Tab-separated table of C-alpha atoms in Angstrom:
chain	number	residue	atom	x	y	z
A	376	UNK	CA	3.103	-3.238	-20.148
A	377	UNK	CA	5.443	-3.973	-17.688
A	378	UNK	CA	3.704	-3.048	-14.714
A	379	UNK	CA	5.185	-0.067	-11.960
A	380	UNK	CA	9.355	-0.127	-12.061
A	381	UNK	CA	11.009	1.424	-9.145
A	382	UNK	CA	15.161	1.718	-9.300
A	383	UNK	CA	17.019	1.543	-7.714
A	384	UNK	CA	15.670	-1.461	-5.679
A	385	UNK	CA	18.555	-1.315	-2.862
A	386	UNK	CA	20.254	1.437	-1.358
A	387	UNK	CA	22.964	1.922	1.229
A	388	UNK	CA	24.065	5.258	2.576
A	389	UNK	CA	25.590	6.624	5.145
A	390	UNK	CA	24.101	8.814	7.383
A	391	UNK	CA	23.781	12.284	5.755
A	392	UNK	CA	24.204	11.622	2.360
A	393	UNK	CA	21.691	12.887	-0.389
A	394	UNK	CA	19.677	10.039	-2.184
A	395	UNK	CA	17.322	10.038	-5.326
A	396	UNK	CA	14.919	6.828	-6.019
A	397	UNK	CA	12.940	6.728	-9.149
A	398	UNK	CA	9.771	5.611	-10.031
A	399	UNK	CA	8.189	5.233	-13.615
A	400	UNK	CA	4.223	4.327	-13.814
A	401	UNK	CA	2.550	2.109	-16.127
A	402	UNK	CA	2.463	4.291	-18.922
A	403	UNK	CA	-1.571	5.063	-18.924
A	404	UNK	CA	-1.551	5.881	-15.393
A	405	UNK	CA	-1.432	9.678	-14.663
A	406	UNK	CA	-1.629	9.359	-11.005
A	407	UNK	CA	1.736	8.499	-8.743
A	408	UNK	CA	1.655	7.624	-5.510
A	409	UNK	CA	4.748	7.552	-3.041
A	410	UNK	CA	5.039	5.550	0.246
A	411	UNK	CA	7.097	4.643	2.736
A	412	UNK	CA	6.825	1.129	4.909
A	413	UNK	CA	8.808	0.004	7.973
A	414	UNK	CA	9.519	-2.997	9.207
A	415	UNK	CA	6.425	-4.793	10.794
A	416	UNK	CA	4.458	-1.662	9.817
A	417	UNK	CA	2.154	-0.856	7.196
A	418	UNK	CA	2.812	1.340	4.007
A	419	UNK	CA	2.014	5.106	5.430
A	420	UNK	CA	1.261	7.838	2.455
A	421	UNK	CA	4.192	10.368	1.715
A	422	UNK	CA	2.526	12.110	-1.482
A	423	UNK	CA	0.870	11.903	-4.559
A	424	UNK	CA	0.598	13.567	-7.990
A	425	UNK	CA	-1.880	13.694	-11.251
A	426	UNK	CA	0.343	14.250	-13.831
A	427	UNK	CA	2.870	16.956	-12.938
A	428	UNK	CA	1.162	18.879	-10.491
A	429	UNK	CA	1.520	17.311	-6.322
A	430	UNK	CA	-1.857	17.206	-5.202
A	431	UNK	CA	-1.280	16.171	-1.763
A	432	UNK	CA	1.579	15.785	0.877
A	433	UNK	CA	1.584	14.091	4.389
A	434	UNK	CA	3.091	15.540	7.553
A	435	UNK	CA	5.799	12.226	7.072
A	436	UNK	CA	7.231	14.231	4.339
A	437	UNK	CA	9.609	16.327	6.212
A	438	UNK	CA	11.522	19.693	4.454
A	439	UNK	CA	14.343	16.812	3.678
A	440	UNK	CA	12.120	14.919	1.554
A	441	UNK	CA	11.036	16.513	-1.911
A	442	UNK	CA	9.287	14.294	-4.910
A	443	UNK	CA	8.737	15.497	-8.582
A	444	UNK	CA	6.966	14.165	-11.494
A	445	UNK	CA	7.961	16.878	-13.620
A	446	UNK	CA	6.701	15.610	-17.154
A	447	UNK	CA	4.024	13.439	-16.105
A	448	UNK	CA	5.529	10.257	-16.780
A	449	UNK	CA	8.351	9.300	-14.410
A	450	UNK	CA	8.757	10.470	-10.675
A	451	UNK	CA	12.039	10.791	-8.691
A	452	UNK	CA	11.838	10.826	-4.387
A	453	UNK	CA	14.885	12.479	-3.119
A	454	UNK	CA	15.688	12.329	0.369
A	455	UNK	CA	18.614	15.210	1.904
A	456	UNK	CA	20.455	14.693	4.691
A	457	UNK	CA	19.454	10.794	5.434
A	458	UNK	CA	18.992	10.007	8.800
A	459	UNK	CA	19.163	6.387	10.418
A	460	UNK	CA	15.173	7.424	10.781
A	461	UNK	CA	14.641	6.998	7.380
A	462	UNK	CA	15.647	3.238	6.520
A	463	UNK	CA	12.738	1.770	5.037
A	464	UNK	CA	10.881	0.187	1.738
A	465	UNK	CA	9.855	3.454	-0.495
A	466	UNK	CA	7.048	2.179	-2.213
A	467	UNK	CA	5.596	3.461	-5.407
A	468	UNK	CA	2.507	3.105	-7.109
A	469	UNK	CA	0.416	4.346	-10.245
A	470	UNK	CA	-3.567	4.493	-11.361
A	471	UNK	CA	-5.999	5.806	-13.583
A	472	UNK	CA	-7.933	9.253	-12.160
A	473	UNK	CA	-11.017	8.741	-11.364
A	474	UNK	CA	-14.505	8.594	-13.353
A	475	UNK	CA	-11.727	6.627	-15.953
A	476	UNK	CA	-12.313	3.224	-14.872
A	477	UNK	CA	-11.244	1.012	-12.286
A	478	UNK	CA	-8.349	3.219	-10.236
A	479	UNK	CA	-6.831	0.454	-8.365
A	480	UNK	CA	-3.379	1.600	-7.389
A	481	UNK	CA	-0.975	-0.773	-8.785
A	482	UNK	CA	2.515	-1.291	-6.841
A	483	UNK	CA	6.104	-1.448	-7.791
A	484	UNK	CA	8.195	-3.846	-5.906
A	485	UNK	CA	10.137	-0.977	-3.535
A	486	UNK	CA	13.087	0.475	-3.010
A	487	UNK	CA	14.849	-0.410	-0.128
A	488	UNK	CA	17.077	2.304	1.905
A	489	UNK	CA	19.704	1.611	4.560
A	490	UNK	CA	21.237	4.264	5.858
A	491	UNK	CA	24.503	3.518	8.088
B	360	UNK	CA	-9.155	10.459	11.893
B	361	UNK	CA	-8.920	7.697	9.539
B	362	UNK	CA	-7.343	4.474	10.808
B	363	UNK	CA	-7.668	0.843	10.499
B	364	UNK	CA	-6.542	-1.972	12.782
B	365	UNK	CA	-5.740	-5.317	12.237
B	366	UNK	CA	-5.358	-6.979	15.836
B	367	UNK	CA	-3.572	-10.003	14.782
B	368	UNK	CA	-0.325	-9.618	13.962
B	369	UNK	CA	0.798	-13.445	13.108
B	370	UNK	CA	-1.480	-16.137	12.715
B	371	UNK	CA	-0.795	-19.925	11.544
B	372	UNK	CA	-3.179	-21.853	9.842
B	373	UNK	CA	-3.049	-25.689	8.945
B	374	UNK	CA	-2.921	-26.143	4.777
B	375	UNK	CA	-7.093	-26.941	4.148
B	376	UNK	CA	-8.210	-25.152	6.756
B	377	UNK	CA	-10.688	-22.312	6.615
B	378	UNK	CA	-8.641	-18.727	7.420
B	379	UNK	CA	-10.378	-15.037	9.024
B	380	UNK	CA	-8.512	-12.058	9.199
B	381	UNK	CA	-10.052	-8.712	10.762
B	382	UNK	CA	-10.062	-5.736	10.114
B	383	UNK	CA	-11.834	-2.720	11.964
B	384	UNK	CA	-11.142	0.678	10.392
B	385	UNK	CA	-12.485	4.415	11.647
B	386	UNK	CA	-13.479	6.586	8.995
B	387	UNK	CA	-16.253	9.454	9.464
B	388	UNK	CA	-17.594	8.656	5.503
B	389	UNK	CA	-18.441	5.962	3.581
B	390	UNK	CA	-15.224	4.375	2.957
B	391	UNK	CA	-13.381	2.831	0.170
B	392	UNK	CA	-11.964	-0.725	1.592
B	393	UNK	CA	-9.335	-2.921	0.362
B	394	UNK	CA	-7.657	-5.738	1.007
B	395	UNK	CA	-3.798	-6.277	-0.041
B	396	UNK	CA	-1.089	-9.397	0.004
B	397	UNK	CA	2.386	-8.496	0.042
B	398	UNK	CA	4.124	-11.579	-0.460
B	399	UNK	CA	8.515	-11.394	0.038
B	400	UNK	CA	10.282	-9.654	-2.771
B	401	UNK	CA	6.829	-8.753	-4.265
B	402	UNK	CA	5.113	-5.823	-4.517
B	403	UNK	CA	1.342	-5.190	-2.835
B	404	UNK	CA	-1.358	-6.896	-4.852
B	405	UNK	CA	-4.597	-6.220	-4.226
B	406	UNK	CA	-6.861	-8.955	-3.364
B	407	UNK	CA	-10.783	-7.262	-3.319
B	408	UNK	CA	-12.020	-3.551	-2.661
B	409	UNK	CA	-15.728	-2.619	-1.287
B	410	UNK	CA	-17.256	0.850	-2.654
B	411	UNK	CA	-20.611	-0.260	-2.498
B	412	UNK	CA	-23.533	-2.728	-3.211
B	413	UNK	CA	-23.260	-6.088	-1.977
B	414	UNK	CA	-21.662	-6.130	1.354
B	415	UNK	CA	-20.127	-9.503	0.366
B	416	UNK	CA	-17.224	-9.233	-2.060
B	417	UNK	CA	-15.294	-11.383	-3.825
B	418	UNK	CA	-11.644	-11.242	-4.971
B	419	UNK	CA	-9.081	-12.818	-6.451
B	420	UNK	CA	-7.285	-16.114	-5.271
B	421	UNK	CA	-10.403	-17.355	-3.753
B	422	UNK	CA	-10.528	-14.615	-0.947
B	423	UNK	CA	-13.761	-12.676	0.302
B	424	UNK	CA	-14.588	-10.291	2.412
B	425	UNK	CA	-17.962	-8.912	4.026
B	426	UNK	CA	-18.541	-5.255	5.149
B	427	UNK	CA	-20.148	-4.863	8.336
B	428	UNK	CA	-20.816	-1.004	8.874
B	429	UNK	CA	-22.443	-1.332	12.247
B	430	UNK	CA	-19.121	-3.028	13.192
B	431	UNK	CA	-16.791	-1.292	11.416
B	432	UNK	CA	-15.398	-4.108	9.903
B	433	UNK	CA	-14.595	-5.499	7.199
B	434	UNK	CA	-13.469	-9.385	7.867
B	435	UNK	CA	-10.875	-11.636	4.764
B	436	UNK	CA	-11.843	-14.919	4.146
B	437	UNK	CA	-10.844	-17.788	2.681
B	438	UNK	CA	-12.521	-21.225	2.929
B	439	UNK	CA	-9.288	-23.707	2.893
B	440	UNK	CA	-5.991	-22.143	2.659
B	441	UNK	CA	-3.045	-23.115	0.286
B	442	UNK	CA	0.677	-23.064	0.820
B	443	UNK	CA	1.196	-20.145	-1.406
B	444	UNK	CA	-1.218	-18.426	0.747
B	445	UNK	CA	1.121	-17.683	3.609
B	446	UNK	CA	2.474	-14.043	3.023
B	447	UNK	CA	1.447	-10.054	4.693
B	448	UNK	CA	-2.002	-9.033	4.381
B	449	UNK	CA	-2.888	-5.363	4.588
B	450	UNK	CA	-6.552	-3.928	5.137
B	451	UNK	CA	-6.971	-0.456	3.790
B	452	UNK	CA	-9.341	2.432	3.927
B	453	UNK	CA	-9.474	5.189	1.047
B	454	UNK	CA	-11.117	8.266	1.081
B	455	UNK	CA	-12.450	9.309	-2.039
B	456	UNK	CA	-11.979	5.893	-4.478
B	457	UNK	CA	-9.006	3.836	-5.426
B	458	UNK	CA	-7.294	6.453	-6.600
B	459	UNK	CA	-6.606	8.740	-3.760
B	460	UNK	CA	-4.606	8.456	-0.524
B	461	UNK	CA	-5.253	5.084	0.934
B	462	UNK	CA	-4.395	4.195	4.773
B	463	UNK	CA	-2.973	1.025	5.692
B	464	UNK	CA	-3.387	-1.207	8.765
B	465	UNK	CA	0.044	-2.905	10.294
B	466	UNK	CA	-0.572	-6.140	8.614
B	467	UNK	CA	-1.195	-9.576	9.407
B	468	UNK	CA	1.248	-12.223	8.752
B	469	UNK	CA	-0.073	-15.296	8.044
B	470	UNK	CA	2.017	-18.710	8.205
B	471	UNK	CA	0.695	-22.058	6.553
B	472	UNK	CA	0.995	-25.188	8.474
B	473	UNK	CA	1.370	-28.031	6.143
């Protein structure tokens, strides 16, 4: 197991432009967590999901933003119309449900967004 | 609403020396507590979590932490620091267990003086 892989891990855009990160879970994990972490700040919760289905959303995620998990295995973030706003770390992160063990929420290493 | 505060934002510690980081969180149940290190370039590992029990918990790298509910706290510690200590920590507060939507405090960097 090779632990939570997010890709890509840098992105540069200019301001407007569609982007799409990707996020695949350790592979026993059915939930997937997305969040987003500025500089100086704390990671803030976007969304998460238990297997396919989106079980939660914050207010952060505006109409731009839209995540999917559509099999259950890998999830993708896309982001429309990028704003300066949104430069930051997009952090992923999978676990167990629970009642199935332990449930800590292990973290990928982030995918960083600059948007010009 | 849920929050958690972390009132230092930088601290520097000599190598050996004994380390405290605080943590106060608001939460109107009883709440699921973490501790995380975020070290550059690497993702957030998490250092020790309080459900229950023993109000004194132990994690990983030699860290601790004690849960104080009439304080709303929930203090790190470490008796001597190490080099490889210095990185972000992060004091959370989940709702339901591990695996649900946890809230993060703004961090505390911590800097090792050798």
């Amino acid at each position: 197991d090779t632990g939570v892989s997010q890709n890509p891990r840098h992105k540069i855009t200019k301001r407007g432009q569609n982007v799409t990160f990707r996020c695949d879970p350790i592979s026993e994990h059915n939930r997937l967590y997305w969040y987003r972490q500025t500089l100086g700040q704390g990671p803030e919760f976007l969304t998460y999901f238990q297997n396919e289905a989106q079980l939660e959303k914050s207010r952060l995620l505006s109409d731009r933003f839209s995540a999917e998990r559509p099999k259950g295995s890998f999830s993708t973030l896309e982001i429309q119309r990028t704003e300066q706003g949104d430069s930051a770390m997009y952090l992923c992160a999978s676990s167990s449900e629970p009642g199935t063990g332990e449930n800590e929420q292990f973290f990928g290493p982030g995918t960083r967004l600059t948007v010009l | 609403a849920q929050s958690v505060t972390q009132p230092d934002i930088h601290i520097t510690v000599s190598e050996g020396a004994s380390l405290e980081l605080r943590c106060n969180y608001s939460y109107g149940a009883t709440p699921y507590l973490f501790w995380y290190v975020q070290s550059p370039g690497q993702g957030l590992q998490l250092l020790l979590k309080y459900f229950s029990g023993d109000t004194l918990v132990q994690g990983i790298k030699g860290f601790e932490a004690e849960f104080k509910r009439s304080q709303s706290s929930f203090n790190l510690r470490k008796p001597s620091v190490h080099w490889s200590d210095a990185a972000e920590y992060f004091c959370a507060v989940g709702r339901y267990s591990s695996a649900s939507k946890i809230i993060f405090g703004s961090g505390t960097r911590l800097s090792i003086r050798p």
